[in-house]
Amino acid sequence: MPAHVDLFEEHGEVAALWSGRPYGGRTVVCFDRHLDLKPLAPGGAEALRAAAEEGGSPAPLVRRLPVRGVPGAFGLDDFWSAAAITAGLTDLVWVPSWRSSDGWVRHALDAVSLIGTAGAPADPRAERCCLAVTLCGVRLAVVPPDLLLDHLDRHVRTDVVTDIDLDWLVDEHGRSEHGTDELARLVGACGGELTAMTWSTRSGFLPSEYRTVGADVAARLGLRARRSSYLPATPWPEDLMLRVHQGAGPSGPEADGDGPEAGIVIALRGLAHTAASLETAEKCFERAAAHGYRSSWLAYRVGAAHFALGDHRAARSYLREAAAIDPQDTLGAHARVMGARATLRLDGADAALDEFRALAAELPLREGVWKTLRVLARAQSDPDTAEAAGRQLRRLARLTGPGAAAGPETDRP
């Protein structure tokens, strides 16, 4: 019988394989359309450390539902941050679905720039095969798939563990981005062990009709796909998350019952409404809150819609709500940036300067924050802040400017 690979619904479920800190001293190569690395929600790190000290499995701490703001220390979007605490992860290679092209380092930097550092040094550097940066206690390399073989040859000197999120192959609209043959070839080049694959259909990132691709990929690698998911079904219609990501409008019945789970269903329906009816989305936010679930995702979406319409006061109110609900989330960071821009329009440069100064300290890789901070500091006759912003912008320009990824010599000041 051929060796097997475990196939899960959600990334967080892979924690069931983490006994014995399996990533210690190894490099994890993850094929995923999204980077599931961000600061853990409040209380998450403490719960994971306590479980590790007691020798227990972190699997019971996985969120039962694939949204933040529900019980559980971690889930699909902060999965690798949890692995750094309980599975021995130190080195992660993220292979996104997009390929390298002119300016790809800037694209890579933008993809990680909303991950807060809590004052820890990020130490970014660009080379011709990767953008390397330290975030959430993990040494991360962002490596486009067409540069992976070069990166493995140049930088990986440890055993490799490979992890696949199958949405790497197909997006939520059913558009194929890669073939199974290409994925099998790249996984084969990594060597080492393929431990897990994830469907991501429950969270709406892979249309359910593509679930069979998991068994196909496994077979091309000479493996048997073993269905290993253990989380219960969601309390919402199966296609609702998919429709939220597609912007296709609501689907399925209204929520039944009371309590936070009904509130989550209402909030998801509100997300599906934001493009078509902002008023309906706002009512969904309040109804969900009345059920005990305040959705940072929906608050952000409503705030962003108001911002686009030029209603900056309403925008700031919802964006501040989103940031207050989940300040560690990258969505919360984005809400704070937009909220600070609303403050600039409502209250002027002096008030906005304080907000952008705080943001720059937490988001050292976010170029737009530093640009705005420099403009505001100059306008408010604050030369020290303006010069500090200029220095950081020059560092970022060395990463992303012409020829920045041509080789290690481009890292010199």
XYZ file of C-alpha atoms in Angstrom:
413
model
C 0.000 0.000 0.000
C 1.430 3.437 -0.900
C 2.206 6.014 1.753
C -0.615 8.402 2.551
C -1.029 12.157 2.866
C -3.608 13.606 5.255
C -6.311 15.717 3.611
C -8.065 18.292 5.806
C -10.886 20.776 5.317
C -9.110 23.693 7.003
C -5.472 24.595 7.562
C -5.835 24.736 11.326
C -6.776 21.063 11.455
C -3.220 20.113 10.461
C -2.391 20.794 14.128
C -3.583 17.231 14.774
C -0.223 16.138 13.274
C 1.916 18.357 15.514
C 2.810 15.968 18.321
C 6.567 15.976 18.863
C 7.166 19.441 17.287
C 7.568 17.997 13.774
C 8.860 21.205 12.144
C 11.838 21.606 14.469
C 15.096 21.851 12.519
C 13.245 21.603 9.191
C 12.069 24.034 6.526
C 8.373 24.047 5.705
C 7.490 24.801 2.074
C 3.844 25.814 1.774
C 1.954 26.132 -1.516
C -0.975 28.445 -0.774
C -2.810 31.310 -2.448
C -2.901 33.082 0.940
C -0.212 33.517 3.579
C -1.704 32.034 6.763
C 0.720 33.933 8.987
C -0.506 36.833 11.113
C -0.490 37.753 14.800
C -2.687 35.458 16.845
C -5.961 36.794 18.190
C -5.864 38.039 21.802
C -5.286 35.135 24.201
C -4.237 32.759 21.441
C -0.517 32.684 22.192
C -1.114 32.184 25.911
C -3.489 29.265 25.310
C -1.051 27.597 22.904
C 1.901 27.981 25.266
C -0.108 26.528 28.127
C -1.068 23.513 26.014
C 2.563 23.022 24.971
C 3.763 23.165 28.581
C 1.195 20.546 29.568
C 2.214 18.299 26.680
C -1.259 18.350 25.158
C -2.217 18.514 21.503
C -3.028 21.970 20.120
C -5.762 20.467 17.933
C -8.568 21.176 20.453
C -7.607 24.869 20.286
C -8.469 25.158 16.581
C -11.444 27.430 15.913
C -14.457 25.336 15.049
C -15.554 27.926 12.487
C -13.257 29.477 9.833
C -13.645 33.085 11.022
C -11.844 35.054 13.719
C -13.823 36.234 16.684
C -15.149 32.777 17.620
C -13.816 30.501 20.381
C -10.480 28.871 19.592
C -6.883 30.005 19.906
C -6.098 29.879 16.183
C -7.494 28.887 12.813
C -6.900 28.975 9.113
C -5.419 32.470 8.802
C -2.943 32.462 11.721
C -2.028 28.798 11.393
C 1.729 29.259 10.933
C 1.967 31.628 13.902
C 0.521 28.836 16.047
C 3.010 26.390 14.510
C 5.875 28.612 15.657
C 4.724 28.168 19.262
C 3.704 24.512 19.355
C 5.185 22.705 16.328
C 8.774 23.996 16.324
C 8.398 26.063 13.147
C 11.275 28.478 12.561
C 11.673 28.563 8.760
C 8.804 28.897 6.299
C 8.897 29.199 2.512
C 5.612 30.556 1.177
C 5.067 29.744 -2.503
C 2.178 32.015 -3.595
C 0.078 31.298 -6.663
C 1.450 34.315 -8.570
C 4.658 34.082 -10.565
C 7.600 36.445 -10.662
C 7.552 39.412 -13.018
C 8.896 42.945 -13.026
C 8.197 44.385 -9.603
C 7.363 41.066 -7.940
C 9.344 41.976 -4.812
C 7.087 45.010 -4.292
C 4.079 42.708 -4.636
C 5.598 40.314 -2.090
C 6.379 43.137 0.318
C 2.827 44.443 0.047
C 1.527 40.941 0.861
C 3.299 40.933 4.245
C 3.265 44.646 5.087
C 0.109 44.578 7.226
C 1.519 41.924 9.577
C 2.314 43.772 12.793
C 5.748 43.255 14.317
C 5.030 44.470 17.882
C 8.350 46.298 17.746
C 10.430 43.227 16.841
C 12.914 43.694 13.967
C 11.667 42.352 10.641
C 15.103 42.377 8.945
C 13.791 42.347 5.352
C 16.090 41.558 2.458
C 15.505 40.894 -1.222
C 17.429 38.452 -3.369
C 16.826 37.283 -6.880
C 14.854 34.255 -5.688
C 13.046 35.512 -2.581
C 11.919 38.226 -0.250
C 13.081 37.220 3.235
C 11.626 38.733 6.405
C 11.092 37.736 10.035
C 7.468 37.922 11.206
C 5.514 36.335 14.064
C 8.636 34.527 15.235
C 9.144 32.874 11.834
C 11.894 33.352 9.267
C 9.750 33.710 6.153
C 10.835 33.557 2.525
C 8.308 34.586 -0.135
C 9.277 32.642 -3.270
C 7.277 32.710 -6.534
C 6.856 29.193 -7.956
C 9.086 29.819 -10.975
C 11.941 30.750 -8.606
C 11.473 27.886 -6.139
C 14.117 25.543 -7.545
C 16.704 28.332 -7.455
C 15.722 29.182 -3.871
C 15.967 25.574 -2.712
C 19.425 25.287 -4.250
C 20.692 28.556 -2.776
C 19.134 28.723 0.655
C 17.607 25.503 1.976
C 20.065 23.294 3.844
C 17.663 21.401 6.108
C 15.142 18.639 5.603
C 11.945 19.868 3.965
C 8.317 19.374 4.949
C 5.755 20.333 2.307
C 2.234 21.575 2.947
C -0.382 22.228 0.222
C -3.511 24.332 0.304
C -5.353 23.254 -2.821
C -6.668 26.754 -3.510
C -3.147 27.295 -4.904
C -4.408 25.531 -8.046
C -7.812 27.174 -8.558
C -9.277 30.448 -7.290
C -12.766 31.011 -5.866
C -14.120 31.807 -9.342
C -12.964 28.441 -10.715
C -10.080 29.957 -12.677
C -7.169 27.533 -12.939
C -3.866 29.135 -11.936
C -1.661 26.027 -12.013
C -1.872 22.423 -13.141
C -1.547 19.326 -10.996
C 1.471 18.219 -13.015
C 3.281 21.470 -12.204
C 2.450 21.169 -8.516
C 3.596 17.542 -8.383
C 6.857 18.481 -10.093
C 7.578 21.280 -7.620
C 6.671 19.141 -4.605
C 8.925 16.403 -5.919
C 11.780 18.891 -6.245
C 11.342 19.867 -2.584
C 12.050 16.316 -1.495
C 11.377 15.443 2.104
C 7.871 14.754 3.344
C 4.453 15.908 2.178
C 2.447 15.838 5.386
C -0.859 17.482 4.581
C -3.169 18.997 1.994
C -6.115 21.304 2.677
C -9.292 21.721 0.629
C -10.331 25.241 1.737
C -13.860 24.672 0.411
C -15.512 25.243 3.804
C -13.922 28.708 3.978
C -14.986 29.509 0.411
C -11.582 29.721 -1.259
C -11.905 26.600 -3.423
C -15.206 25.797 -5.177
C -16.494 22.448 -3.935
C -16.530 20.927 -7.410
C -12.722 20.931 -7.307
C -12.430 18.769 -4.192
C -11.332 15.781 -6.279
C -8.089 17.571 -7.105
C -6.664 16.481 -3.730
C -6.732 12.806 -4.621
C -5.359 13.667 -8.067
C -2.334 15.505 -6.673
C -1.661 12.700 -4.203
C -1.808 10.070 -6.934
C 0.664 11.983 -9.100
C 3.077 11.850 -6.170
C 2.520 8.137 -5.608
C 0.556 8.749 -2.419
C -2.909 7.917 -1.120
C -5.034 10.827 0.125
C -6.486 10.041 3.561
C -9.477 12.147 4.642
C -8.532 13.339 8.122
C -10.811 16.303 8.885
C -12.401 16.380 12.318
C -14.162 19.739 12.676
C -17.976 19.682 12.551
C -19.949 21.232 9.720
C -20.582 24.979 9.702
C -23.977 26.371 10.724
C -24.388 28.219 7.421
C -25.199 27.114 3.865
C -22.246 25.379 2.275
C -21.758 27.945 -0.495
C -22.182 31.119 1.587
C -18.467 31.748 2.233
C -17.736 31.144 -1.449
C -20.354 33.709 -2.449
C -18.906 36.202 0.044
C -15.471 35.915 -1.581
C -16.967 36.088 -5.058
C -19.069 39.130 -4.187
C -21.991 37.223 -5.652
C -24.651 38.241 -3.155
C -26.397 36.263 -0.391
C -27.523 32.692 -0.664
C -29.443 30.281 1.495
C -31.912 30.754 4.351
C -31.741 33.274 7.161
C -30.153 32.180 10.422
C -32.258 30.158 12.830
C -32.076 30.323 16.592
C -30.182 32.692 18.809
C -26.643 33.253 20.025
C -23.256 33.897 18.383
C -23.566 31.194 15.716
C -26.734 32.807 14.359
C -24.905 36.141 14.538
C -22.071 34.763 12.424
C -24.495 33.649 9.727
C -26.103 37.108 9.725
C -22.695 38.800 9.489
C -21.692 36.601 6.541
C -24.900 37.506 4.755
C -24.076 41.154 5.443
C -20.677 40.677 3.811
C -22.371 39.274 0.747
C -24.616 42.378 0.674
C -21.957 45.115 0.982
C -21.496 45.707 -2.745
C -25.224 45.777 -3.553
C -26.836 47.330 -0.464
C -24.741 49.131 2.130
C -27.820 49.826 4.221
C -28.618 46.106 4.402
C -25.006 45.331 5.354
C -25.182 47.831 8.226
C -28.424 46.307 9.483
C -26.777 42.873 9.359
C -23.887 44.172 11.475
C -26.267 45.428 14.154
C -28.395 42.274 14.049
C -25.306 40.077 14.370
C -24.115 42.189 17.304
C -27.502 41.739 18.971
C -26.891 37.977 18.758
C -23.528 38.399 20.499
C -21.208 38.439 17.470
C -19.472 41.658 16.426
C -17.814 41.027 13.075
C -14.564 42.934 12.433
C -14.685 41.702 8.830
C -18.141 43.191 8.226
C -17.306 46.413 10.086
C -14.237 46.819 7.884
C -16.169 46.168 4.677
C -18.889 48.676 5.630
C -16.268 51.260 6.611
C -14.361 50.802 3.374
C -17.583 51.219 1.382
C -18.386 54.482 3.178
C -14.817 55.678 2.570
C -15.172 55.007 -1.160
C -18.393 57.050 -1.154
C -16.649 59.972 0.560
C -18.554 59.648 3.838
C -15.423 59.751 5.987
C -17.170 60.189 9.331
C -19.243 57.037 8.945
C -16.210 55.294 7.470
C -14.023 56.123 10.464
C -16.670 54.967 12.907
C -16.915 51.502 11.329
C -13.174 51.215 10.701
C -12.408 52.022 14.328
C -14.971 49.419 15.334
C -13.206 46.815 13.177
C -9.809 47.671 14.677
C -11.152 47.589 18.242
C -12.766 44.168 17.767
C -9.561 42.474 16.570
C -6.507 44.750 16.760
C -4.013 41.939 16.004
C -5.588 40.948 12.712
C -4.145 42.254 9.445
C -7.695 43.362 8.669
C -7.615 45.423 11.857
C -4.325 46.967 10.747
C -5.807 47.860 7.368
C -8.834 49.353 9.119
C -6.539 51.523 11.231
C -4.713 52.792 8.134
C -7.965 53.718 6.401
C -9.319 55.201 9.618
C -6.243 57.421 9.928
C -6.780 58.626 6.371
C -10.366 59.475 7.321
C -9.039 61.434 10.315
C -6.802 63.420 7.960
C -9.829 64.450 5.918
C -12.017 65.158 8.950
C -9.665 66.670 11.516
C -6.553 67.733 9.635
C -2.855 66.911 9.627
C -2.127 67.442 13.314
C -4.624 64.822 14.500
C -3.690 62.377 11.731
C 0.034 62.674 12.452
C -0.300 60.922 15.815
C -2.258 58.064 14.265
C 0.239 57.548 11.457
C 3.190 57.746 13.847
C 1.725 54.863 15.872
C 0.953 52.882 12.714
C 4.491 53.278 11.377
C 5.935 51.859 14.590
C 3.814 48.717 14.232
C 3.911 48.312 10.427
C 7.517 49.014 9.398
C 7.054 47.402 5.964
C 3.953 49.392 4.919
C 5.344 51.915 2.440
C 2.151 53.956 2.127
C 2.067 54.598 5.876
C 5.622 55.952 5.838
C 4.936 58.142 2.810
C 1.924 59.721 4.487
C 3.838 60.110 7.749
C 6.622 62.004 5.962
C 4.165 64.344 4.235
C 2.317 65.049 7.487
C 5.525 65.561 9.472
C 6.776 68.078 6.939
C 3.437 69.888 6.994
C 3.545 70.049 10.799
C 7.199 71.177 10.946
C 8.412 67.956 12.570
C 11.806 67.438 10.873
C 12.890 64.522 13.076
C 9.826 62.433 12.191
C 10.101 63.422 8.526
C 13.742 62.320 8.412
C 12.996 59.027 10.168
C 10.246 58.352 7.631
C 12.616 59.222 4.804
C 15.222 56.763 6.081
C 12.684 53.945 6.233
C 11.399 54.764 2.758
C 14.941 54.574 1.423
C 15.350 51.142 3.019
C 12.137 49.946 1.405
C 13.186 51.434 -1.939
C 16.385 49.381 -1.812
C 14.205 46.298 -1.492
C 11.750 47.127 -4.244
C 13.574 49.406 -6.686
C 14.875 48.432 -10.139
C 17.162 45.422 -9.890
C 16.359 44.962 -6.197
C 16.021 41.190 -6.534
C 18.941 40.696 -8.906
C 21.197 39.293 -6.189
C 22.416 39.724 -2.635
C 24.664 42.631 -3.583
C 21.543 44.807 -3.964
C 21.031 44.696 -0.196
C 23.960 47.076 0.360
C 23.056 50.626 1.414
